[in-house]
PDB file of C-alpha atoms and ligand atoms in Angstrom:
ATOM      1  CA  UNK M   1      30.605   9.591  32.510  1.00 91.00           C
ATOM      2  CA  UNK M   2      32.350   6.472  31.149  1.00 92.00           C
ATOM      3  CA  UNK M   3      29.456   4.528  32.749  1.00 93.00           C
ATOM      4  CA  UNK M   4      27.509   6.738  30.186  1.00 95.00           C
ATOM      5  CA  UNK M   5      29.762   6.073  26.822  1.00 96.00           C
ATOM      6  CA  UNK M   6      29.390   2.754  27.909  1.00 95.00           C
ATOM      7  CA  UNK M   7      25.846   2.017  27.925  1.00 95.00           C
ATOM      8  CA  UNK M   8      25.584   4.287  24.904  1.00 96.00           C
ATOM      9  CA  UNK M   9      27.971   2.464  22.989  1.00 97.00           C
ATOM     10  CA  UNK M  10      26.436  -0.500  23.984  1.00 96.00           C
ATOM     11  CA  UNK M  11      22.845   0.894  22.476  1.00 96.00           C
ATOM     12  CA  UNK M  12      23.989   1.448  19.240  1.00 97.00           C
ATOM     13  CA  UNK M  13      25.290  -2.269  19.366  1.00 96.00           C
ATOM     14  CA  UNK M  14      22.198  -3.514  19.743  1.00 96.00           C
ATOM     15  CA  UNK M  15      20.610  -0.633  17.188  1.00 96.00           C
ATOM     16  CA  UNK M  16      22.701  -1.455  14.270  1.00 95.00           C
ATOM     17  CA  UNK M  17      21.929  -5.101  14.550  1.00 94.00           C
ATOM     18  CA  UNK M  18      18.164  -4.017  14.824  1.00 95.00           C
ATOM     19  CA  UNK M  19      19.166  -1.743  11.709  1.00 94.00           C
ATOM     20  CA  UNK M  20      20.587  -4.684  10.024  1.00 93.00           C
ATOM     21  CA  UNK M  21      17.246  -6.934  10.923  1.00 93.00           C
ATOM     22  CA  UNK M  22      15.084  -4.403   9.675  1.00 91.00           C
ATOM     23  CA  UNK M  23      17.285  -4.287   6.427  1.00 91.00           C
ATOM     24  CA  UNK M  24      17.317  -8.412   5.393  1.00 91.00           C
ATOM     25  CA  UNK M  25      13.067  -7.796   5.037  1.00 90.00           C
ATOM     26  CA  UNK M  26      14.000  -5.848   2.667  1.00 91.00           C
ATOM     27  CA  UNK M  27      11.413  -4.579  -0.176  1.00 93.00           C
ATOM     28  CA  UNK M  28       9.142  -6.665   0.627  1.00 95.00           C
ATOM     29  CA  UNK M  29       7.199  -4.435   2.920  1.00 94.00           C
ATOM     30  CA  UNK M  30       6.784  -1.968   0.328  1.00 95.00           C
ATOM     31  CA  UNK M  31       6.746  -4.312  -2.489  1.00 96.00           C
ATOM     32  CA  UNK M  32       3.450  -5.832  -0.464  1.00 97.00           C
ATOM     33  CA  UNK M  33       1.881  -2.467   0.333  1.00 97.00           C
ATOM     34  CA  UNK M  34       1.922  -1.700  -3.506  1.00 97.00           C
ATOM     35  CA  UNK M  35       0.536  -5.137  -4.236  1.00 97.00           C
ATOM     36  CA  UNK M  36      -2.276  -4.557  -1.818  1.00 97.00           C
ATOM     37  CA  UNK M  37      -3.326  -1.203  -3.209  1.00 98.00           C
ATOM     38  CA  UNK M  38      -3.348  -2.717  -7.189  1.00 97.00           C
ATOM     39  CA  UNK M  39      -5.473  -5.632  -6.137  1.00 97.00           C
ATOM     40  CA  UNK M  40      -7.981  -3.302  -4.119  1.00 97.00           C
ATOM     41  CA  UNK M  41      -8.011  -1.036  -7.065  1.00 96.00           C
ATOM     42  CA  UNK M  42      -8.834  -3.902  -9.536  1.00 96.00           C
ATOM     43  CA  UNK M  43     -11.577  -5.146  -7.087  1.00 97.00           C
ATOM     44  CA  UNK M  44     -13.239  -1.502  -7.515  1.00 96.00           C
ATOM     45  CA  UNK M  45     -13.175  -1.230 -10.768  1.00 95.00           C
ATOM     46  CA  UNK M  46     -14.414  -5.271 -11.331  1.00 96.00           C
ATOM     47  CA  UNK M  47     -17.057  -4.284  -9.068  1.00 96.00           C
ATOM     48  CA  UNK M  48     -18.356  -1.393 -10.604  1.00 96.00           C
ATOM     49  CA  UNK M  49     -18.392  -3.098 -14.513  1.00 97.00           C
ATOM     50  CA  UNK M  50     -20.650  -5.755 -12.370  1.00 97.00           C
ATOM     51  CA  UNK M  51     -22.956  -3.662 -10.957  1.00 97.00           C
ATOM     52  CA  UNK M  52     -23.178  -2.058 -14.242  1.00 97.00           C
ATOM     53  CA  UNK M  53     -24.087  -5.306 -15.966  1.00 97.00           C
ATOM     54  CA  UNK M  54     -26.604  -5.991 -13.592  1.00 98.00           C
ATOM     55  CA  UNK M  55     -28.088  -2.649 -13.479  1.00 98.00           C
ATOM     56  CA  UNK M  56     -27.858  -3.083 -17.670  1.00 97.00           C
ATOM     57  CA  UNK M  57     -29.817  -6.832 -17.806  1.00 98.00           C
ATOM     58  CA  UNK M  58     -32.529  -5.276 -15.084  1.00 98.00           C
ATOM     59  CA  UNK M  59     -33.413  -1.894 -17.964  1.00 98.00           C
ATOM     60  CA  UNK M  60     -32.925  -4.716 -20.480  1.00 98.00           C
ATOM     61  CA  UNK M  61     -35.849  -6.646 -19.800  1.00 98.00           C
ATOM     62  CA  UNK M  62     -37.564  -3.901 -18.659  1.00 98.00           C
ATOM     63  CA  UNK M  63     -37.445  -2.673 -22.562  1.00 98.00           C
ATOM     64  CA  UNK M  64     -38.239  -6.320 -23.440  1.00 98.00           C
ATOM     65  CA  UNK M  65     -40.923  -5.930 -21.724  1.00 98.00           C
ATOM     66  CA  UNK M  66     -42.360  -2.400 -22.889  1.00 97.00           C
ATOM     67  CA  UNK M  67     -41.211  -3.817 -26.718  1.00 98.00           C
ATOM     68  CA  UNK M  68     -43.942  -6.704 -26.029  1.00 98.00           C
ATOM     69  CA  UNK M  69     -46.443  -3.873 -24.855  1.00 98.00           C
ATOM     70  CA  UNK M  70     -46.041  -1.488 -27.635  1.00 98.00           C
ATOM     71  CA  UNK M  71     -46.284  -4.090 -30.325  1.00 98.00           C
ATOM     72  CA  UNK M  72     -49.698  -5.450 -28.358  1.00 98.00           C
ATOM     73  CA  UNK M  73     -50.740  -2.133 -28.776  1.00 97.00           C
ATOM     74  CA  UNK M  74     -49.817  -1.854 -32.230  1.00 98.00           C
ATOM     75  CA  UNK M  75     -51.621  -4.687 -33.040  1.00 97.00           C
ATOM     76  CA  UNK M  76     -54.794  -3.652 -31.204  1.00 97.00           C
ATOM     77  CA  UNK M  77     -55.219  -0.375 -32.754  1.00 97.00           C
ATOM     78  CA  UNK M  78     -54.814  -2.215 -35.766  1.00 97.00           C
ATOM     79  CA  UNK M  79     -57.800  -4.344 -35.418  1.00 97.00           C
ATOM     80  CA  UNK M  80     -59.965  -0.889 -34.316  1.00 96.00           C
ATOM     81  CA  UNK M  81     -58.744   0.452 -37.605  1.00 95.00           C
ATOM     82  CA  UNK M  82     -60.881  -2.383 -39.255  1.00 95.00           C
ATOM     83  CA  UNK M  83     -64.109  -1.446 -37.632  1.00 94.00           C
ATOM     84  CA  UNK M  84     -63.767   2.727 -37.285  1.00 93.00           C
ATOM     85  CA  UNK M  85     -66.980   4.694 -38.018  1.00 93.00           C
ATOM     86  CA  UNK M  86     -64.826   7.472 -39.993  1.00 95.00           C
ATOM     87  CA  UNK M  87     -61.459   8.756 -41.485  1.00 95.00           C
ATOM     88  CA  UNK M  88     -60.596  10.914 -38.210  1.00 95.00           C
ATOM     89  CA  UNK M  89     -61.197   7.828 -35.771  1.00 95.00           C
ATOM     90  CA  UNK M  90     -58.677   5.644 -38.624  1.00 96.00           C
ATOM     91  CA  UNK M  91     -55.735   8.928 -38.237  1.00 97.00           C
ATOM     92  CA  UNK M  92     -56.225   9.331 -34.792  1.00 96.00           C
ATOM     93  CA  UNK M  93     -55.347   4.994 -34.239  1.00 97.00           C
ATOM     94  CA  UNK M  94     -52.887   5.405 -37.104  1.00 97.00           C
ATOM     95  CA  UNK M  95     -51.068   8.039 -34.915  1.00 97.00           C
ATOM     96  CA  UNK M  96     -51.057   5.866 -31.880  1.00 97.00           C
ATOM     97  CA  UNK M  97     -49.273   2.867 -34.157  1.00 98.00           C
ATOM     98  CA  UNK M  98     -46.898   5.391 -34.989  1.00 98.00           C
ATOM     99  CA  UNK M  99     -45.993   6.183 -31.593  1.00 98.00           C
ATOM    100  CA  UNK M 100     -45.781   2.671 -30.566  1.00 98.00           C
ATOM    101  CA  UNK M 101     -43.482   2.013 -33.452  1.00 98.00           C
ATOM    102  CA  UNK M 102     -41.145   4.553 -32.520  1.00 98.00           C
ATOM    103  CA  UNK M 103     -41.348   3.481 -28.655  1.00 97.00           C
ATOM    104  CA  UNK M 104     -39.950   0.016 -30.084  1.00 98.00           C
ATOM    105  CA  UNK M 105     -37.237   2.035 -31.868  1.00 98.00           C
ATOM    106  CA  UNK M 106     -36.307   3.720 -29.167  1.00 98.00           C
ATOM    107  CA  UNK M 107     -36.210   0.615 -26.856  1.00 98.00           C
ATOM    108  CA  UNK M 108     -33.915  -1.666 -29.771  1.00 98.00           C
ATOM    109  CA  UNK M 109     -31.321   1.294 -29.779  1.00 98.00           C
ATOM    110  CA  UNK M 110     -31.058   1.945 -26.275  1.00 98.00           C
ATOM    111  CA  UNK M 111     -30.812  -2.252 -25.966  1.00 98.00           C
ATOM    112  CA  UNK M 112     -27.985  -2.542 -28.058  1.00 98.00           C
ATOM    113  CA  UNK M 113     -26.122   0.296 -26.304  1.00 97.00           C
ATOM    114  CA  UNK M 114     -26.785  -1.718 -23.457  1.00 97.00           C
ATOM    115  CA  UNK M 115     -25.686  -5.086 -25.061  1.00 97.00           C
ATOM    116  CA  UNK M 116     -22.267  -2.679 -26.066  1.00 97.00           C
ATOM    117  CA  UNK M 117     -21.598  -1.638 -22.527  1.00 96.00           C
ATOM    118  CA  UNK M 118     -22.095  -4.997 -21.291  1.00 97.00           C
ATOM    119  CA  UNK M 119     -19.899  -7.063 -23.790  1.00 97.00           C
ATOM    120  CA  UNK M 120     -17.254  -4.593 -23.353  1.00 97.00           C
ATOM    121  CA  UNK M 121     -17.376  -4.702 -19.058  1.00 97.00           C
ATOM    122  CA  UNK M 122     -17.497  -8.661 -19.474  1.00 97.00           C
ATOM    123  CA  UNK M 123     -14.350  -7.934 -21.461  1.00 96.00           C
ATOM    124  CA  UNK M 124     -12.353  -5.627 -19.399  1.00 95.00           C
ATOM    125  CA  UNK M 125     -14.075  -8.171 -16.140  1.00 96.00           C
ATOM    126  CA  UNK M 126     -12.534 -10.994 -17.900  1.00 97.00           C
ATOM    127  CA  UNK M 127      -9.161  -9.199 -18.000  1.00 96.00           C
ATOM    128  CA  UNK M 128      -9.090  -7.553 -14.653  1.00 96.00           C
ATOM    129  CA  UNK M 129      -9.844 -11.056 -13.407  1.00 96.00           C
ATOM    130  CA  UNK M 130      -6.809 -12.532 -14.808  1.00 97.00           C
ATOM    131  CA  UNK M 131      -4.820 -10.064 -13.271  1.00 97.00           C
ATOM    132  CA  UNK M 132      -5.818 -10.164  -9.962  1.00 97.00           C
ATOM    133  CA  UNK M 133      -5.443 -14.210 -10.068  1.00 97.00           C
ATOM    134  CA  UNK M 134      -1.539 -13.162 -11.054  1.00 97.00           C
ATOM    135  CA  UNK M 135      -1.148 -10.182  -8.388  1.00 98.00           C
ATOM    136  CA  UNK M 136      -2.934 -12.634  -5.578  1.00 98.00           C
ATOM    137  CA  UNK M 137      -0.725 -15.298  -6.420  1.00 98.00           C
ATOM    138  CA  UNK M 138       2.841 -13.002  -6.100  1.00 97.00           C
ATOM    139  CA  UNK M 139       1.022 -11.450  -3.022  1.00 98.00           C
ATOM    140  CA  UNK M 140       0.895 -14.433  -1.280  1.00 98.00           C
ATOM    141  CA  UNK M 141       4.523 -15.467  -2.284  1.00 97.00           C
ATOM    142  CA  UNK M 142       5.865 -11.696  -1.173  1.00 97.00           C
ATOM    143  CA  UNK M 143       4.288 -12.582   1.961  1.00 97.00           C
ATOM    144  CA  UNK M 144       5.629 -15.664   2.411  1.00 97.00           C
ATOM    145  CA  UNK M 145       8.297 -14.619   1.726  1.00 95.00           C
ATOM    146  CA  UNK M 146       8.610 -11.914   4.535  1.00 95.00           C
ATOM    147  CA  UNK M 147       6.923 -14.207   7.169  1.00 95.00           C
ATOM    148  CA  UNK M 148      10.182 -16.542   6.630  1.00 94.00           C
ATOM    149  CA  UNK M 149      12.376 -13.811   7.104  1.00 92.00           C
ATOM    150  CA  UNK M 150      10.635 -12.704  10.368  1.00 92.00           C
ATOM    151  CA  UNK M 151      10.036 -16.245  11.564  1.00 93.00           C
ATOM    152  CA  UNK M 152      13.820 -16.213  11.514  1.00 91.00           C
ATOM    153  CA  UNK M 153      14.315 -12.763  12.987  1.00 92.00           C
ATOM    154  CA  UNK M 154      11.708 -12.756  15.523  1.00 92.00           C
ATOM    155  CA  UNK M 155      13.687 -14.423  18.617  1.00 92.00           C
ATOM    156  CA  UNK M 156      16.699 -12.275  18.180  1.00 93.00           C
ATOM    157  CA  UNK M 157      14.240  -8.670  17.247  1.00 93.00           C
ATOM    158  CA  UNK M 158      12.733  -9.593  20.789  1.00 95.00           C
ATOM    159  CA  UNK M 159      15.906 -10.284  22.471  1.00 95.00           C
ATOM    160  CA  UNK M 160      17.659  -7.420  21.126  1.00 96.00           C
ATOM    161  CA  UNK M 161      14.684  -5.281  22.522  1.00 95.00           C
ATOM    162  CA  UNK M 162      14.839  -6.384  25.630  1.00 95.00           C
ATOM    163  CA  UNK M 163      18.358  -5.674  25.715  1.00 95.00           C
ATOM    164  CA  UNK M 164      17.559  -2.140  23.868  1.00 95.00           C
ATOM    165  CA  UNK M 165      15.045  -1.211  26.862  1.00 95.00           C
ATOM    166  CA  UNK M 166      17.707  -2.066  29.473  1.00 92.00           C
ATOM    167  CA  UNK M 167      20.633   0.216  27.825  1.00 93.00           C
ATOM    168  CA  UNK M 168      18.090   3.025  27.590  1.00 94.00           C
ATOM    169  CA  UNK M 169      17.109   3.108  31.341  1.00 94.00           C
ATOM    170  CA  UNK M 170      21.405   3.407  31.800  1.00 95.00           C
ATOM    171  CA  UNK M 171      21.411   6.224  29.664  1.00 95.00           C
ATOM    172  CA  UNK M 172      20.158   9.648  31.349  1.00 95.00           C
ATOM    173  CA  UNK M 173      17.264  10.757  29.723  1.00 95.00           C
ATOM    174  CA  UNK M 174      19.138  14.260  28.251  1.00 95.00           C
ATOM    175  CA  UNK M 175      21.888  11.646  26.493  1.00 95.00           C
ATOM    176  CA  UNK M 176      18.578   9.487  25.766  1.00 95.00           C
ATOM    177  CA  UNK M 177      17.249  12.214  23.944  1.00 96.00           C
ATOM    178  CA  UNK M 178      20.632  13.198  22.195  1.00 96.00           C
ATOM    179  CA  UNK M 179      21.048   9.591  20.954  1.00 97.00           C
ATOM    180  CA  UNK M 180      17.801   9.617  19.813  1.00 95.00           C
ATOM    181  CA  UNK M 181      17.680  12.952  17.814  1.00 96.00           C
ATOM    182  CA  UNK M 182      21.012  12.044  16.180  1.00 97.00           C
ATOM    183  CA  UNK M 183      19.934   8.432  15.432  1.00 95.00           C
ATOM    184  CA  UNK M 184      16.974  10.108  13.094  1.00 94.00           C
ATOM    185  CA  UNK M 185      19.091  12.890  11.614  1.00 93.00           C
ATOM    186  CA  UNK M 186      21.773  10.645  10.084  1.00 93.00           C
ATOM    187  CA  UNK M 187      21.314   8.327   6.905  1.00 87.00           C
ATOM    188  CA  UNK M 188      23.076   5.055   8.690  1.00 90.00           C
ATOM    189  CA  UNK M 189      21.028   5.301  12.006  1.00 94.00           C
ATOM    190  CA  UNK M 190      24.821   5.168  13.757  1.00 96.00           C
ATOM    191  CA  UNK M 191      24.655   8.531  16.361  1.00 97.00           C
ATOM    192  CA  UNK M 192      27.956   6.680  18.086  1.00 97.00           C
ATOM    193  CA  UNK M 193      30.610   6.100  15.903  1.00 97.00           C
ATOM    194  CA  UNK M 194      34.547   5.017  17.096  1.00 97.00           C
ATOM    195  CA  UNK M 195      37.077   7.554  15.721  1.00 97.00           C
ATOM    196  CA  UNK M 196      39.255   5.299  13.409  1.00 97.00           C
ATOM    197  CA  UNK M 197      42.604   6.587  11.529  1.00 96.00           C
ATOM    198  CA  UNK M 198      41.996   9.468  13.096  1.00 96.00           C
ATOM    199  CA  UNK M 199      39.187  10.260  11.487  1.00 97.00           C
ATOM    200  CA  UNK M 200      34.897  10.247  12.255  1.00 97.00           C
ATOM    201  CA  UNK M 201      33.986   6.964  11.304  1.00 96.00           C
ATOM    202  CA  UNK M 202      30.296   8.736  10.549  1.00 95.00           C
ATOM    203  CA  UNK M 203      31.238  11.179   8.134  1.00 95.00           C
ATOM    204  CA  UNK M 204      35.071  10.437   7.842  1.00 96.00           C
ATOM    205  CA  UNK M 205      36.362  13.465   8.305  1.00 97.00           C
ATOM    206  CA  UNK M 206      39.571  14.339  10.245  1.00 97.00           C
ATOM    207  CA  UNK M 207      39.025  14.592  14.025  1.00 97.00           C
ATOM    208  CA  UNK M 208      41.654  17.118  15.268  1.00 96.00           C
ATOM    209  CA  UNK M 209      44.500  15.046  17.479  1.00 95.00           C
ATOM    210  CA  UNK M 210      42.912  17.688  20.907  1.00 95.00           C
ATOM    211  CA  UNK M 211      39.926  16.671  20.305  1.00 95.00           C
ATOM    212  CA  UNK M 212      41.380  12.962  19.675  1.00 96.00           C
ATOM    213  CA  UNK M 213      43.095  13.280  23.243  1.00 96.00           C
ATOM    214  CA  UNK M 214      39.559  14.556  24.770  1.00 96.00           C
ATOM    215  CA  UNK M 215      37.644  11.188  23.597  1.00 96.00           C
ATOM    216  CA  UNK M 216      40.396   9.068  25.062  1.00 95.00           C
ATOM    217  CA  UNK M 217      39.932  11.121  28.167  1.00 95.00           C
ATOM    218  CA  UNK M 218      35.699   9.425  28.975  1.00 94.00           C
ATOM    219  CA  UNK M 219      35.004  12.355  30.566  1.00 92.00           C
ATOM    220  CA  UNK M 220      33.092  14.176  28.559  1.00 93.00           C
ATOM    221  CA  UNK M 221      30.860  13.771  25.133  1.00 94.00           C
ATOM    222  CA  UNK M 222      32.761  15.061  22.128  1.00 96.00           C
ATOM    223  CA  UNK M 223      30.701  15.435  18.811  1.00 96.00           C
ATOM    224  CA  UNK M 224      32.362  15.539  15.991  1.00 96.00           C
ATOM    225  CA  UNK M 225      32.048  18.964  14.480  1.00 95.00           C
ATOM    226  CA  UNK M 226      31.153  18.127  10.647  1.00 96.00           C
ATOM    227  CA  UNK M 227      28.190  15.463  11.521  1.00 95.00           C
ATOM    228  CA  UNK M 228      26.786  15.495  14.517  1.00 96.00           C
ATOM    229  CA  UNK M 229      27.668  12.242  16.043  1.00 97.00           C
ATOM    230  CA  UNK M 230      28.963  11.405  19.090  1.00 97.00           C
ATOM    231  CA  UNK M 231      32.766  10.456  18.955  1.00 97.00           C
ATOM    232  CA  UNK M 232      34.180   7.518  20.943  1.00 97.00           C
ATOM    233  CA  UNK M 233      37.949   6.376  21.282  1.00 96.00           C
ATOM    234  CA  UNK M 234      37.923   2.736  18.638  1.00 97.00           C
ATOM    235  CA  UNK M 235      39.589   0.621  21.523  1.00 96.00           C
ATOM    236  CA  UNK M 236      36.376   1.682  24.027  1.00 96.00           C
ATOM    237  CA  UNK M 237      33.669   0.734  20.677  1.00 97.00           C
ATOM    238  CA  UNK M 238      35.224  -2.033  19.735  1.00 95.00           C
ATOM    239  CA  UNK M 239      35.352  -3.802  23.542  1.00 95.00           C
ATOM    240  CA  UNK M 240      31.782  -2.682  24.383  1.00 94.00           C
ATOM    241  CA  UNK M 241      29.520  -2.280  21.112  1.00 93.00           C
ATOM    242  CA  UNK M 242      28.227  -5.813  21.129  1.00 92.00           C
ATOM    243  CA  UNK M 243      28.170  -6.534  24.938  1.00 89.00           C
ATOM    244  CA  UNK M 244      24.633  -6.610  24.719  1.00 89.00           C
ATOM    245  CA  UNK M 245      24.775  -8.479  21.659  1.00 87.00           C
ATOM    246  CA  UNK M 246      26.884 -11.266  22.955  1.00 77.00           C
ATOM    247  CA  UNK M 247      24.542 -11.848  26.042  1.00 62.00           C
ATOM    248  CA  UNK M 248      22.037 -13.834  24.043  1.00 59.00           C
TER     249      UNK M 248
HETATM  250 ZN1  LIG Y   1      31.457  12.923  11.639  1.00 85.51          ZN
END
């Protein structure tokens, strides 16, 4: 059993300085997550004012171009008007100009609802633009920044796995599974804690002096009854919780 306190003391060594790895990145994972999503959300909705635009200039000059065919028209029916045979031909032409006339109408006001749209998504394009030029700019710095942390990290976060791997196969798997069930339900990731003044250094509350005597005992796994974690004598922690860690 001691063989078993052991190795599992020695695990949580190497966990909390994992823990404490994980912990100098900081933020910045989250921080660059959030970044990501802004700047993909900006790209969407600079994307869809372009297509607008575009779709806006192609109806544009289609209406240019029905403006230019309406007031040929017009000016056709005009000229028939000069040489009609009666009064009925003349109203029937005059009603054609009419309808050409309000054909241009319609095409100026739908034009400058176009123009509207357009100046408007060239505004909020111009915007969006500048503020994805600032969010790029901090996104590359976040991630910069985290590279440098990792860069320094990464020998020691591969070392300490190795060494993480090598505890686990000491531990038997039920312990394994213990460990590993405590290490989630607690805030601190520590499932082994040393018993210090007497008290749980997990939760620190009092550990009865029997139950004291037990732990000093290595004979058996005592949990301490108000967290959950598993209870070791300080002397035993403090000589074997960073024998892994020392190794390197
Ligand atoms: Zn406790």
């Amino acid at each position: 059993m001691i063989e078993q306190l052991k190795a599992l003391v020695e695990l949580q060594g190497v966990d909390t300085r994992l823990d404490e790895l994980d912990r100098l990145q900081g933020d910045l994972p989250d921080e660059i997550a959030d970044l990501e999503d802004t700047i993909a959300q900006l790209e969407t909705r600079l994307e869809r004012c372009r297509t607008e635009n575009v779709q806006a200039e192609v109806e544009r000059r289609q209406l240019e171009l029905d403006i230019k065919t309406a007031e040929e028209l017009i000016q056709r029916y005009e000229q028939q008007q000069l040489h009609v045979r009666n009064s009925r031909e003349y109203d029937a032409l005059s009603k054609e100009i009419e309808e050409q006339k309000q054909r241009i109408i319609d095409a100026r006001t739908r034009i400058e609802e176009l123009t509207g749209r357009t100046l408007r998504n060239m505004e909020i394009i111009e915007e969006a633009e500048q503020k994805l030029q600032e969010l790029r700019l901090q996104l590359e710095a976040k991630r910069r920044e985290l590279e440098a942390v990792l860069a320094e990290t990464e020998q020691e976060y591969a070392f300490l796995q190795g060494q993480r791997e090598l505890a686990l196969q000491r531990v038997e798997p039920r312990l394994r599974q213990a460990y590993e069930r405590i290490r989630r339900g607690v805030r601190n990731g520590r499932a082994i804690v040393p018993v210090r003044r007497g008290a749980c250094d997990g939760c620190y509350n009092a550990v009865p002096p029997q139950r004291q005597l037990e732990i000093r005992q290595h004979n058996r796994i005592v949990i301490c009854e108000h967290c959950g974690r598993i209870l070791i004598d300080e002397a035993f922690y403090e000589e074997h919780a960073r024998n892994l860690i020392r190794a390197q």
